[in-house]
Short mmCIF file of C-alpha atoms and ligand atoms in Angstrom, two decimals:
data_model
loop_
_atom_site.label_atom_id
_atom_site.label_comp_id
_atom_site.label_asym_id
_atom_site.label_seq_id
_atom_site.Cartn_x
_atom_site.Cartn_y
_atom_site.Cartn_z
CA UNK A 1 5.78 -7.75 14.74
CA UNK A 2 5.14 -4.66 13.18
CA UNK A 3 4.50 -1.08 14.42
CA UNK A 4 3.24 2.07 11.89
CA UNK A 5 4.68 5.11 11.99
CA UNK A 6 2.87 8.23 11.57
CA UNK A 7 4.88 11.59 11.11
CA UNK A 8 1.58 13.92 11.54
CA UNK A 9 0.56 17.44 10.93
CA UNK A 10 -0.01 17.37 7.06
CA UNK A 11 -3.22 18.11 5.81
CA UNK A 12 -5.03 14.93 4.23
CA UNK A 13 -6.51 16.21 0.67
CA UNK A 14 -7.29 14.19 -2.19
CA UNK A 15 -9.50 11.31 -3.08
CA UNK A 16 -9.80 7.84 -1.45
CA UNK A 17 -11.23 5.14 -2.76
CA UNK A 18 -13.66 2.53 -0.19
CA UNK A 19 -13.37 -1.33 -0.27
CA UNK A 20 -16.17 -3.42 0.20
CA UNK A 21 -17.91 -3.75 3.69
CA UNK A 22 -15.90 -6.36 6.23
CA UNK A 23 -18.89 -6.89 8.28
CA UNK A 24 -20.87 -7.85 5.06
CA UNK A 25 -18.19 -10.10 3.38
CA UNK A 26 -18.06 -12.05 6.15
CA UNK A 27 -21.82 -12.68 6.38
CA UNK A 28 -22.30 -13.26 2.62
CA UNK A 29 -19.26 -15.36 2.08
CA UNK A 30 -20.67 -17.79 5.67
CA UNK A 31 -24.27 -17.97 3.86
CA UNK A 32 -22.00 -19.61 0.24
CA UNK A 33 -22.24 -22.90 2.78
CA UNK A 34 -25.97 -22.82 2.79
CA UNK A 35 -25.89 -23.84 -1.15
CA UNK A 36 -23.75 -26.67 -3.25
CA UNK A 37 -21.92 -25.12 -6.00
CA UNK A 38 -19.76 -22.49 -7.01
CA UNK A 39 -20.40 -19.44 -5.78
CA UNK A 40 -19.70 -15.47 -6.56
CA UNK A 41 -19.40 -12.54 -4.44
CA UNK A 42 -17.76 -9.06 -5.77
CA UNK A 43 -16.02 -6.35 -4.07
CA UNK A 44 -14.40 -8.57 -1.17
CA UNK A 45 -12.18 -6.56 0.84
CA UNK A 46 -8.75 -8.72 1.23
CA UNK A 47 -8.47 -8.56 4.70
CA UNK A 48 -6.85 -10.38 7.85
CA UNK A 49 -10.54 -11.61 8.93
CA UNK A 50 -12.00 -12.12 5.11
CA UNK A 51 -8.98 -14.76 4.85
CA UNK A 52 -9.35 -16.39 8.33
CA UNK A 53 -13.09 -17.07 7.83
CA UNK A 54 -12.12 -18.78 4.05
CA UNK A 55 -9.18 -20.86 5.84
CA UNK A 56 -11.74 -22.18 8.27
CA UNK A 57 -14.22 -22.53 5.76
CA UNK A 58 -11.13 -24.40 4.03
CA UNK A 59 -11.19 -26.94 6.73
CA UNK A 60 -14.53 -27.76 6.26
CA UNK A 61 -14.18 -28.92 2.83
CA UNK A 62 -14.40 -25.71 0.92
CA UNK A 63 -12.55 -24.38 -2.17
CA UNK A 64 -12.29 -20.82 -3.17
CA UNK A 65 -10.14 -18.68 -5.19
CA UNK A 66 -9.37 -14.92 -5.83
CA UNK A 67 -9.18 -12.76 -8.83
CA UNK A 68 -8.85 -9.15 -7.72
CA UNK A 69 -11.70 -7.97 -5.67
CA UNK A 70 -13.88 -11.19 -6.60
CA UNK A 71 -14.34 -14.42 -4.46
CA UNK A 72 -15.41 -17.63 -6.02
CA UNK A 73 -16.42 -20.17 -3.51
CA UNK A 74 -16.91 -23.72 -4.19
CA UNK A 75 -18.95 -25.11 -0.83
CA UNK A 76 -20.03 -28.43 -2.81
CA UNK A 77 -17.39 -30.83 -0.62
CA UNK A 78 -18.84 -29.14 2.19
CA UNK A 79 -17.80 -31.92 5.54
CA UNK A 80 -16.33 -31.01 8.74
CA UNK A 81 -19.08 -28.53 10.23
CA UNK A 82 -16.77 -27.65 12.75
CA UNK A 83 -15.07 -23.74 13.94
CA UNK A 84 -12.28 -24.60 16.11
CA UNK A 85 -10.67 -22.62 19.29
CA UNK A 86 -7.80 -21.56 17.32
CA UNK A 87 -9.71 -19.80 14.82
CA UNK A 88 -12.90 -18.51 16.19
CA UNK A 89 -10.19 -17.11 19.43
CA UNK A 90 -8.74 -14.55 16.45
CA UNK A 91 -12.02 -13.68 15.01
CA UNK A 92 -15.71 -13.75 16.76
CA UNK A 93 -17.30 -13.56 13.69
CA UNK A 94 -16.51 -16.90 12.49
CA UNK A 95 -19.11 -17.81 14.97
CA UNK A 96 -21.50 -16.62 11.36
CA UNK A 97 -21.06 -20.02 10.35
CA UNK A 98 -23.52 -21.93 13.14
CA UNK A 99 -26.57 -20.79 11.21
CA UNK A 100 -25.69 -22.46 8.02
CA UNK A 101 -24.40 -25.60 9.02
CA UNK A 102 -26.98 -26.26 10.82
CA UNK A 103 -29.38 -25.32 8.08
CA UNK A 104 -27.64 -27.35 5.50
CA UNK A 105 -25.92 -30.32 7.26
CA UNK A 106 -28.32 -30.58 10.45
CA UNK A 107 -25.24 -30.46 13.09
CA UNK A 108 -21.77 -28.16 14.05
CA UNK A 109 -19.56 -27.75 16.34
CA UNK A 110 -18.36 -23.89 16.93
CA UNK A 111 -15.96 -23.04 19.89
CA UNK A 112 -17.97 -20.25 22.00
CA UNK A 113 -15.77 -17.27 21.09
CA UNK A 114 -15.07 -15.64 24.68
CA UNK A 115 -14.42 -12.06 25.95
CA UNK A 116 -12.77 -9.73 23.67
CA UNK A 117 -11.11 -6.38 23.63
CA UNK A 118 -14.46 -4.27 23.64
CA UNK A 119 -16.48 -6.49 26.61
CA UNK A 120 -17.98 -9.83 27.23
CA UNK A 121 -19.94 -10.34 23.72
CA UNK A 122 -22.11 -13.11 24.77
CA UNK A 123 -23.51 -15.36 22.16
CA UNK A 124 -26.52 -16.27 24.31
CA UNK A 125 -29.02 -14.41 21.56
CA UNK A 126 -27.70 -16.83 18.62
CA UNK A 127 -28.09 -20.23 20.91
CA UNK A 128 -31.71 -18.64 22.00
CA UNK A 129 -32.54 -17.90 18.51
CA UNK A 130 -31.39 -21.77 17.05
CA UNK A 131 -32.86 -23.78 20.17
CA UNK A 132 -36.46 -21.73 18.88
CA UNK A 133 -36.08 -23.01 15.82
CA UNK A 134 -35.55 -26.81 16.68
CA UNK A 135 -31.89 -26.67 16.88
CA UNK A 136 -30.46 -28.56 20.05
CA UNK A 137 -27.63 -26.71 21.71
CA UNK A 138 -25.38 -28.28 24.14
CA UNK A 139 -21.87 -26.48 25.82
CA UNK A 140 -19.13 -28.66 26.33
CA UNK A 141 -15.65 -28.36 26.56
CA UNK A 142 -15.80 -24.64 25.01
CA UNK A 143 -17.92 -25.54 22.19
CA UNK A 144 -21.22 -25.53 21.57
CA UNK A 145 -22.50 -28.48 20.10
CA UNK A 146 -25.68 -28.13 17.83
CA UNK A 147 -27.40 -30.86 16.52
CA UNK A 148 -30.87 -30.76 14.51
CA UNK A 149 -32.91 -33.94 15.74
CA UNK A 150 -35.77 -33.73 13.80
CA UNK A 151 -35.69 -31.21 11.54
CA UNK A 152 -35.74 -27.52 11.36
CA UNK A 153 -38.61 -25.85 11.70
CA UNK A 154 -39.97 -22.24 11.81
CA UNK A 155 -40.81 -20.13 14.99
CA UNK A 156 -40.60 -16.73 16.72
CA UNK A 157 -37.66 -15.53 17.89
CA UNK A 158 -37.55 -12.37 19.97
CA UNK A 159 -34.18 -10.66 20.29
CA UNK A 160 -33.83 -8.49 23.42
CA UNK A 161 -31.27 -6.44 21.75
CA UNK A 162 -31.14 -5.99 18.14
CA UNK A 163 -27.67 -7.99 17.74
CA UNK A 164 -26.25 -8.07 14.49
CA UNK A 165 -24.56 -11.54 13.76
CA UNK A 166 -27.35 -12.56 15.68
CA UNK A 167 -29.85 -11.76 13.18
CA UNK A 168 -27.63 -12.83 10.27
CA UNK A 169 -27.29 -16.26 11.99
CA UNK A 170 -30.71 -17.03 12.52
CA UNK A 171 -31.61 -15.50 8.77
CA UNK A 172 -29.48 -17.95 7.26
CA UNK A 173 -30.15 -21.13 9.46
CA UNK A 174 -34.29 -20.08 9.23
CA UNK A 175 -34.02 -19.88 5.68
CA UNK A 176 -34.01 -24.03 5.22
CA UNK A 177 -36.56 -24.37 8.43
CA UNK A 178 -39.66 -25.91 7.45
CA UNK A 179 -42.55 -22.65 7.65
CA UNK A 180 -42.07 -19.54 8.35
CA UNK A 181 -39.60 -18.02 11.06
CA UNK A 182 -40.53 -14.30 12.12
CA UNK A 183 -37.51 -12.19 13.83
CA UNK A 184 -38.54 -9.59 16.00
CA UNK A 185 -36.29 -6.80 17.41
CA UNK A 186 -34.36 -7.64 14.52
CA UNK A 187 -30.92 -5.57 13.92
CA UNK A 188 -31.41 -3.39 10.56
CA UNK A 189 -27.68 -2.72 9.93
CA UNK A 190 -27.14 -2.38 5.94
CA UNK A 191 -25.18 -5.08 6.35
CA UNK A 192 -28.24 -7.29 7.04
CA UNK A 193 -29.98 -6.31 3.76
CA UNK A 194 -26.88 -7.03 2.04
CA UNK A 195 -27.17 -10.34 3.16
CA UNK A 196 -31.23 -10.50 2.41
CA UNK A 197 -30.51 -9.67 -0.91
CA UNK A 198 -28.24 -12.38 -1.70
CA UNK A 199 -30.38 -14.54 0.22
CA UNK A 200 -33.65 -13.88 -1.64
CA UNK A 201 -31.53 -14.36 -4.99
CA UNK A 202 -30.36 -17.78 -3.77
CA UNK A 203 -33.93 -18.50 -4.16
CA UNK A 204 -35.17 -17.70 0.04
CA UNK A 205 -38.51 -15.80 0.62
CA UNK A 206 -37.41 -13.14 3.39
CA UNK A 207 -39.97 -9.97 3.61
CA UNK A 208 -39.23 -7.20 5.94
CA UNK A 209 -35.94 -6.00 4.79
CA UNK A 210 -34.81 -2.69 6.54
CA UNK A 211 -37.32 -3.12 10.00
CA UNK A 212 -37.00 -4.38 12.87
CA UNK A 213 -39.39 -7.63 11.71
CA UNK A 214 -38.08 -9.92 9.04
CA UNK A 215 -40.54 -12.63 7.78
CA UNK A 216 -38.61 -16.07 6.56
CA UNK A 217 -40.89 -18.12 4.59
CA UNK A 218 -38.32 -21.56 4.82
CA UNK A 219 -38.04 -22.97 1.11
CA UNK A 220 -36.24 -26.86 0.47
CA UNK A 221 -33.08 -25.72 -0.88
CA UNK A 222 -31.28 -22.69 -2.48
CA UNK A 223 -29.11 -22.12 -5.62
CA UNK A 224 -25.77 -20.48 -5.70
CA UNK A 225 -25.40 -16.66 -5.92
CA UNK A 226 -23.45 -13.86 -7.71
CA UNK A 227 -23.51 -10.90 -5.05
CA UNK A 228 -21.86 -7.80 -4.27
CA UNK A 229 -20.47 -6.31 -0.87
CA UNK A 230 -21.98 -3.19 -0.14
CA UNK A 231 -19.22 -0.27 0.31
CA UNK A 232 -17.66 -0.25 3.83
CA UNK A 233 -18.95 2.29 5.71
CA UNK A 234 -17.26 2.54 9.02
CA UNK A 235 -13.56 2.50 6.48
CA UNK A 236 -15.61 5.38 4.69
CA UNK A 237 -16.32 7.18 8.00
CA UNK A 238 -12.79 6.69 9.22
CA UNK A 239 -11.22 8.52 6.01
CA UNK A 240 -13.91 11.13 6.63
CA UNK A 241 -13.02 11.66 10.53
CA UNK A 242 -9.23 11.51 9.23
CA UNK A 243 -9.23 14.16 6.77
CA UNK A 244 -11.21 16.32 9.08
CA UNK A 245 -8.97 15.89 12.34
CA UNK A 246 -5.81 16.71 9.96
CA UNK A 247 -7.56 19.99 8.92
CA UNK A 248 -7.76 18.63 4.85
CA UNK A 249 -9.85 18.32 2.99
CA UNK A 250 -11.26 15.52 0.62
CA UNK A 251 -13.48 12.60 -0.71
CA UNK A 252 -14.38 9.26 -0.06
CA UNK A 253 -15.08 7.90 -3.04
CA UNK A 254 -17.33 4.42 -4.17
CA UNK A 255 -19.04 4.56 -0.87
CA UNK A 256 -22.85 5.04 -0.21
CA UNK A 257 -23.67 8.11 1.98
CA UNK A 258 -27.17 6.90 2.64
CA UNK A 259 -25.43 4.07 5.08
CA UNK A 260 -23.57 6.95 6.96
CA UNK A 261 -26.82 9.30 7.90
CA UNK A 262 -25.46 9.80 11.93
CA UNK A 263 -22.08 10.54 11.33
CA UNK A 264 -22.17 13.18 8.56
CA UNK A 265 -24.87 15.23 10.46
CA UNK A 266 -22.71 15.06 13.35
CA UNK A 267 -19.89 16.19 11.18
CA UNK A 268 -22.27 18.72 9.78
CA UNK A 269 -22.96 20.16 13.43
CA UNK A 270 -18.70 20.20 14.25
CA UNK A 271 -18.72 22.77 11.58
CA UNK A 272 -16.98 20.20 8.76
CA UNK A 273 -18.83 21.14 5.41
CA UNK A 274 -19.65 17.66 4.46
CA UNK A 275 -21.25 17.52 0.75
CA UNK A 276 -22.89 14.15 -0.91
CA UNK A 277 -23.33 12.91 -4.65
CA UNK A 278 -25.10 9.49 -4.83
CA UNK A 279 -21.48 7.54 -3.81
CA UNK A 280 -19.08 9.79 -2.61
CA UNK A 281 -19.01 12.48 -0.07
CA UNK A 282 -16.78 15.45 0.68
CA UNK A 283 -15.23 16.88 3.74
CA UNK A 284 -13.74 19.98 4.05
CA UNK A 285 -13.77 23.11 6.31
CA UNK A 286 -16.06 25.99 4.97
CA UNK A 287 -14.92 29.35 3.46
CA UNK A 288 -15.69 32.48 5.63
CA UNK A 289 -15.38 35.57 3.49
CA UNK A 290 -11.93 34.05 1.34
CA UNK A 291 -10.54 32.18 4.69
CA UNK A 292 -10.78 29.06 5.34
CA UNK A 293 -12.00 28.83 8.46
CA UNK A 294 -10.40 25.56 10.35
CA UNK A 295 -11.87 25.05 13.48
CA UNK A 296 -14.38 22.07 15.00
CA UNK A 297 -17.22 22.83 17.54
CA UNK A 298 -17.66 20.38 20.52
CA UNK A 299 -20.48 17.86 19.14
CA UNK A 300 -21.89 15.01 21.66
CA UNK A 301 -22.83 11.35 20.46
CA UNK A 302 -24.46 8.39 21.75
CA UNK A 303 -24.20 5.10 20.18
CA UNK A 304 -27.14 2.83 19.32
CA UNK A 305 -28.07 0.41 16.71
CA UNK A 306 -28.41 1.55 12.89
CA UNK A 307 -29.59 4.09 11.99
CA UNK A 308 -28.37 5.52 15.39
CA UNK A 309 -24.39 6.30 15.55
CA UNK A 310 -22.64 3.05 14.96
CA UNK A 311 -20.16 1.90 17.95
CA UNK A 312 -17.41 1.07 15.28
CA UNK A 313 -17.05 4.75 14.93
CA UNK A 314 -17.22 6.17 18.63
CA UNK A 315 -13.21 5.69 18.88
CA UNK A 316 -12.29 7.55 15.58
CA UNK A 317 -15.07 10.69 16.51
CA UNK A 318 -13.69 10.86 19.97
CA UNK A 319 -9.99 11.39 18.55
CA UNK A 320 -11.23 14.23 16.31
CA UNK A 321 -13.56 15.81 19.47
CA UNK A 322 -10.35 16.29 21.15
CA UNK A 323 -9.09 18.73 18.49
CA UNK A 324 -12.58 20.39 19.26
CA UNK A 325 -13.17 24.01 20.58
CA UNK A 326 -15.30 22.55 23.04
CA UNK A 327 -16.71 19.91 24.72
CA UNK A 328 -18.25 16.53 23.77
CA UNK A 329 -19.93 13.57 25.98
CA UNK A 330 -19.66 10.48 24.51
CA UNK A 331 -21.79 8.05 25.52
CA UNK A 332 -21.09 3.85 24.20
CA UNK A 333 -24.34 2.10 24.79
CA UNK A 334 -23.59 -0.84 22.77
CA UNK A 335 -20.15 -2.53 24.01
CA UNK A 336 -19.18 -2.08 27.84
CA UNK A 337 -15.31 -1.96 27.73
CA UNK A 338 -14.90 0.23 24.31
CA UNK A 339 -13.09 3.22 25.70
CA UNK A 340 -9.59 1.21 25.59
CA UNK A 341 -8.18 4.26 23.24
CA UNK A 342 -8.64 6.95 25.92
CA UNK A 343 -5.31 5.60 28.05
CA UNK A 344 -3.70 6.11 24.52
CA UNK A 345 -5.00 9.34 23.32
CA UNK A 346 -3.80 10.52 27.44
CA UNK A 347 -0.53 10.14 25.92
CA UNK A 348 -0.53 12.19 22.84
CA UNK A 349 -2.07 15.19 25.38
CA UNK A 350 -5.83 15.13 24.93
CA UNK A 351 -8.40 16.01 27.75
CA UNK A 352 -10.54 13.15 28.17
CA UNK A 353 -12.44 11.70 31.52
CA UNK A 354 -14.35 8.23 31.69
CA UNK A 355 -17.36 8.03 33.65
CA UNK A 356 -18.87 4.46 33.26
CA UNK A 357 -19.90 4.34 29.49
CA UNK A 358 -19.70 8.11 29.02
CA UNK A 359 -16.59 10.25 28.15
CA UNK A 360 -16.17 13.67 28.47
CA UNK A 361 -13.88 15.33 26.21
CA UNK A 362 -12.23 18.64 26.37
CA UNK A 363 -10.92 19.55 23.09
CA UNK A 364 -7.88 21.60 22.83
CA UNK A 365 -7.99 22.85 19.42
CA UNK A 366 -6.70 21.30 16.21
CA UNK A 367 -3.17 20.86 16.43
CA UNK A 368 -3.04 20.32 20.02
CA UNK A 369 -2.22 16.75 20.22
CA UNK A 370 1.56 15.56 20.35
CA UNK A 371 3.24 12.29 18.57
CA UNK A 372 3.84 9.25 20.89
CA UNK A 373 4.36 5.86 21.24
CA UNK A 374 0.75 4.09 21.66
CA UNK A 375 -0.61 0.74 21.61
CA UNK A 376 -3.31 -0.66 19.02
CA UNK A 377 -5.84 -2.40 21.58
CA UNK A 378 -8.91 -3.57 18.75
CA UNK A 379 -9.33 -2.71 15.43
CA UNK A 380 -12.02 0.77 16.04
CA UNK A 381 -9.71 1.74 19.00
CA UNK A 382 -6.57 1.07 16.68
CA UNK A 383 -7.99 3.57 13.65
CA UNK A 384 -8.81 6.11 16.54
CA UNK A 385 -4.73 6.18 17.03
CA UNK A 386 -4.07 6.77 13.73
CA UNK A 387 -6.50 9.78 13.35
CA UNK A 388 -4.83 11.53 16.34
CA UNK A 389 -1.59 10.39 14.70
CA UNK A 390 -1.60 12.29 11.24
CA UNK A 391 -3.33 15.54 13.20
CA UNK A 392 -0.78 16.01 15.65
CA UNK A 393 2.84 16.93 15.88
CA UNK A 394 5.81 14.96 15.31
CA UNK A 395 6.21 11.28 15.12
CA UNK A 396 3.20 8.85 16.16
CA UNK A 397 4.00 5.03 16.14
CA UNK A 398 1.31 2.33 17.11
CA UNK A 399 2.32 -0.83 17.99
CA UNK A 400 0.31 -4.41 17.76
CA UNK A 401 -0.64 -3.10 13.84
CA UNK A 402 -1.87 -6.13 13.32
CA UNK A 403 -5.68 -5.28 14.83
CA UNK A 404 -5.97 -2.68 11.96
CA UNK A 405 -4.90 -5.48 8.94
CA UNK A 406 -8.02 -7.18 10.01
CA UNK A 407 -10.38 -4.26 8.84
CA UNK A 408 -8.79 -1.85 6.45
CA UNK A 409 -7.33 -2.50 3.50
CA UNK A 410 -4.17 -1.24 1.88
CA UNK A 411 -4.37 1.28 4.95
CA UNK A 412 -0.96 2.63 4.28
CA UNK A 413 -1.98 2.86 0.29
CA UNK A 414 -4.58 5.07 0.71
CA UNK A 415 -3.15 7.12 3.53
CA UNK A 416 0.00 8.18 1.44
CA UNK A 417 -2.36 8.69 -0.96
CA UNK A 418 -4.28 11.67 0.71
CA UNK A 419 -0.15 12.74 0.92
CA UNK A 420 0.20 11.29 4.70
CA UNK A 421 3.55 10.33 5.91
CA UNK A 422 3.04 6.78 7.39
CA UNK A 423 4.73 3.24 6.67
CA UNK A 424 5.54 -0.32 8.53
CA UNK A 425 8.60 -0.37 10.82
CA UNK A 426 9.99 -3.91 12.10
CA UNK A 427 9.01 -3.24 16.38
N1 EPU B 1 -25.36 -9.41 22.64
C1 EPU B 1 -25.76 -10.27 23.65
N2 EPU B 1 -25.92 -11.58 23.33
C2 EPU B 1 -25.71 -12.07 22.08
C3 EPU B 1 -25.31 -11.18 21.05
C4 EPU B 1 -25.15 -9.86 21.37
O1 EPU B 1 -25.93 -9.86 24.78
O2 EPU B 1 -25.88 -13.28 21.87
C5 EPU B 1 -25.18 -7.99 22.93
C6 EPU B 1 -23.73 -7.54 22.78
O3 EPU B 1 -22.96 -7.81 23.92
C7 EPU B 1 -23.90 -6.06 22.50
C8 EPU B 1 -25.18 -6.01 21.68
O4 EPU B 1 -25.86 -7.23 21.96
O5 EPU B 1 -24.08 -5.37 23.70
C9 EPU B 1 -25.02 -5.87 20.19
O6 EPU B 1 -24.00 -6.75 19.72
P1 EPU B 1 -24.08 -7.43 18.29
O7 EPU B 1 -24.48 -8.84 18.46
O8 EPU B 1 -24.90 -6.57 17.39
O9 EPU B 1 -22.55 -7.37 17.84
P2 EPU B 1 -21.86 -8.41 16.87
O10 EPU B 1 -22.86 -8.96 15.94
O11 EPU B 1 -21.04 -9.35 17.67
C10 EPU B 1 -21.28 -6.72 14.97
C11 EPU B 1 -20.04 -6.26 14.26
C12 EPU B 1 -19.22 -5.41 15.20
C13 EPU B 1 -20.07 -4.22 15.65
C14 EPU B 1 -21.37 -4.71 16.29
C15 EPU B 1 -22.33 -3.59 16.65
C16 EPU B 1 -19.66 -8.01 12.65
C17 EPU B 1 -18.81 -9.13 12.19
N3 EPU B 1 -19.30 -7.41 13.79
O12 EPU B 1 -20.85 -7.47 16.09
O13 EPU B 1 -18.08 -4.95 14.47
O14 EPU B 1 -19.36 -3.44 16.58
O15 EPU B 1 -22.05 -5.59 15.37
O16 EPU B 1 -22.65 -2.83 15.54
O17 EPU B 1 -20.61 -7.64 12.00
C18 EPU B 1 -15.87 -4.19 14.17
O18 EPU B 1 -16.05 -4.30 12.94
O19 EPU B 1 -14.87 -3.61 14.67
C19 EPU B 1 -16.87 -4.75 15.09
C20 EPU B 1 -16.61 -5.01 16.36
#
């Protein structure tokens, strides 16, 4: 195993350049089994999860290759519509795949994921959703077993929260239904319209992209597509809450600031002088009078679904509230167990006190927080470390590295490149 060690205190400045959106890749490349033939999706982040979900999809039948940033996957040889234990255990999402297997092969088999790091994550809404739509679920052994007896047909479905792979699965499994599915509560992540889009130029008839109500007009089969991931915007958020916390200043470059419209007000109300062009944005502290004026104001947040502040950036904002001049309640309304950071953070010297789902932070100033030894926990919880790891003194080293592989890529790269001192140690 490896650890990463952090010798913090420099100033991040410099440009960094975003990779292409996990949480969409993983989407687009599951709905490449809805159609025969080779497919082509651009700007695919070369992750620890991106390559899990293509070796299961590789034990289904499925071929792919990569060239650089580009995916070509072959789903023609499609068989074995099953997800086993092993895999789904090291990555929930691959539960993405029930929707089109069922849509394209009438049956699979998908172990039910189980708890994980950030709460129970239930997958009730996706077995609701399927069952509406003709889909007959049973749980046995672990798995859920769905099997399409008749055939497929559209209904609809009413999600009580707006759950993301939720929505995703039941767009790509109501796309083959016969009619027309309508999802209501629907999650509007930009994720999901990534996925609409390479949907509807597959050859499916989805209205309602970007509300809450998406309208699936089922068609009899689909063609394969050439798509594009959408810039990642929580890895885009991180860099910005990095170069912040280490009093730099910088851009994140090849990103889309329209997905980020929460964060970089909040930023905005810390103090941070946060400036957009159509796909980059820079952070930076502003200029009082010919001095640069470092400091961040106490700023409270509350997580909720897009466009609200996303959850996979409540970690990373806490670490920079505790270099705050003030104070900041943070309330997680999305996961129930996401505050596994703050027993960390304790140990580099912030302030911070858990109260149910709200914490309330006392920040100490920039520069207040002290290297340590700390644990990664998830992958959100994981970046959170390393923020508070290049802004405070001395040497930081996170263990269990392997939860931040899964969602950033070449983290170390582009770290060193904002002139960070952090590499891989053998633990
Ligand atoms: N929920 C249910 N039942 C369900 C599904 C969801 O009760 O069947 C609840 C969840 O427990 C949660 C809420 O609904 O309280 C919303 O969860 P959602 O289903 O939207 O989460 P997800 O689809 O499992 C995705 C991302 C997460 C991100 C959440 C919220 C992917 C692959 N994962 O998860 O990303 O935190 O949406 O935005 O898209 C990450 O990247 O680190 C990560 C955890």
């Amino acid at each position: 195993m490896e650890k990463l060690v952090i010798e913090g205190g420099v100033p991040l400045k410099g440009n960094v350049r975003i990779s292409g959106a996990k949480n969409a890749a993983l989407p687009l490349m599951a709905a490449t089994l809805l159609a025969p033939g080779e497919h082509v999706l651009r700007n695919v982040p070369d992750l620890r999860d991106t390559r899990t979900l293509l070796r299961l999809m590789g034990n289904m039948g499925v071929k792919s290759r990569r060239e650089d940033d580009v995916l070509y996957i072959d789903s023609t040889n499609l068989e074995h519509a099953e997800a086993p234990y092993e895999l789904v255990k090291t990555m929930r999402a691959s539960v993405l795949v029930l929707g089109p297997l069922v849509a394209r092969l009438g049956r699979a088999r998908v172990s039910r994921p189980g708890g994980c790091a950030i709460g129970a994550r239930p997958i009730d809404f996706h077995i609701m959703g399927l069952e509406h739509l003709g889909v007959r679920c049973t749980l046995e052994d672990g798995y859920v077993d769905a099997v399409v007896d008749s055939e497929l047909t559209g209904n609809v479905v009413y999600f009580d929260i707006p759950s993301v792979t939720g929505t995703e699965n039941l767009l790509m499994a109501a796309v083959l239904a016969k009619g027309q599915t309508v999802l209501k509560n629907a999650a509007r992540e930009p994720e999901i319209e990534n996925l609409i889009d390479m949907l509807n130029s597959m050859g499916a008839k989805i209205s309602g992209r970007g509300s809450d109500k998406l309208i699936i007009d089922g068609v009899e089969s689909l063609t394969p597509a050439d798509a594009t991931i959408i810039p990642d915007r929580i890895e885009a958020g991180t860099y910005l809450i990095a170069i912040a916390a280490s009093g730099g200043c910088g851009t994140v470059t090849h990103c889309n600031p329209g997905h980020l419209p929460s964060l970089l007000e909040k930023l905005r109300h810390a103090g941070l002088l946060v400036t957009e062009t159509e796909d980059s944005i820079t952070i930076g502290f502003p200029d009082k009078e010919g001095d640069i004026e470092r400091h961040i104001s106490g700023v409270d947040i509350k997580t909720a679904p897009y466009p609200g502040y996303p959850t996979d950036l409540q970690a990373q904002f806490m670490a920079l509230m505790t270099l705050s001049g003030g104070n900041s309640v943070i309330k997680e309304t999305i996961f129930e167990n996401r505050f596994m950071h703050v027993a960390e953070l304790h140990r580099m010297g912030a302030q911070i006190k858990i109260d149910g789902r709200t914490a309330l932070v006392s920040g100490l100033g920039l520069n207040s927080l002290d290297g340590a030894q700390v644990m990664a926990t998830d992958l959100r919880a994981s970046s959170s470390l390393v923020i508070a790891g290049l802004a405070a003194r001395g040497r930081t080293e996170i263990s269990r590295i392997y939860h931040l592989e899964r969602g950033y890529e070449n983290l170390i790269e582009k770290l060193t490149g904002l002139g960070a001192r952090v590499w891989k140690e053998a633990e």
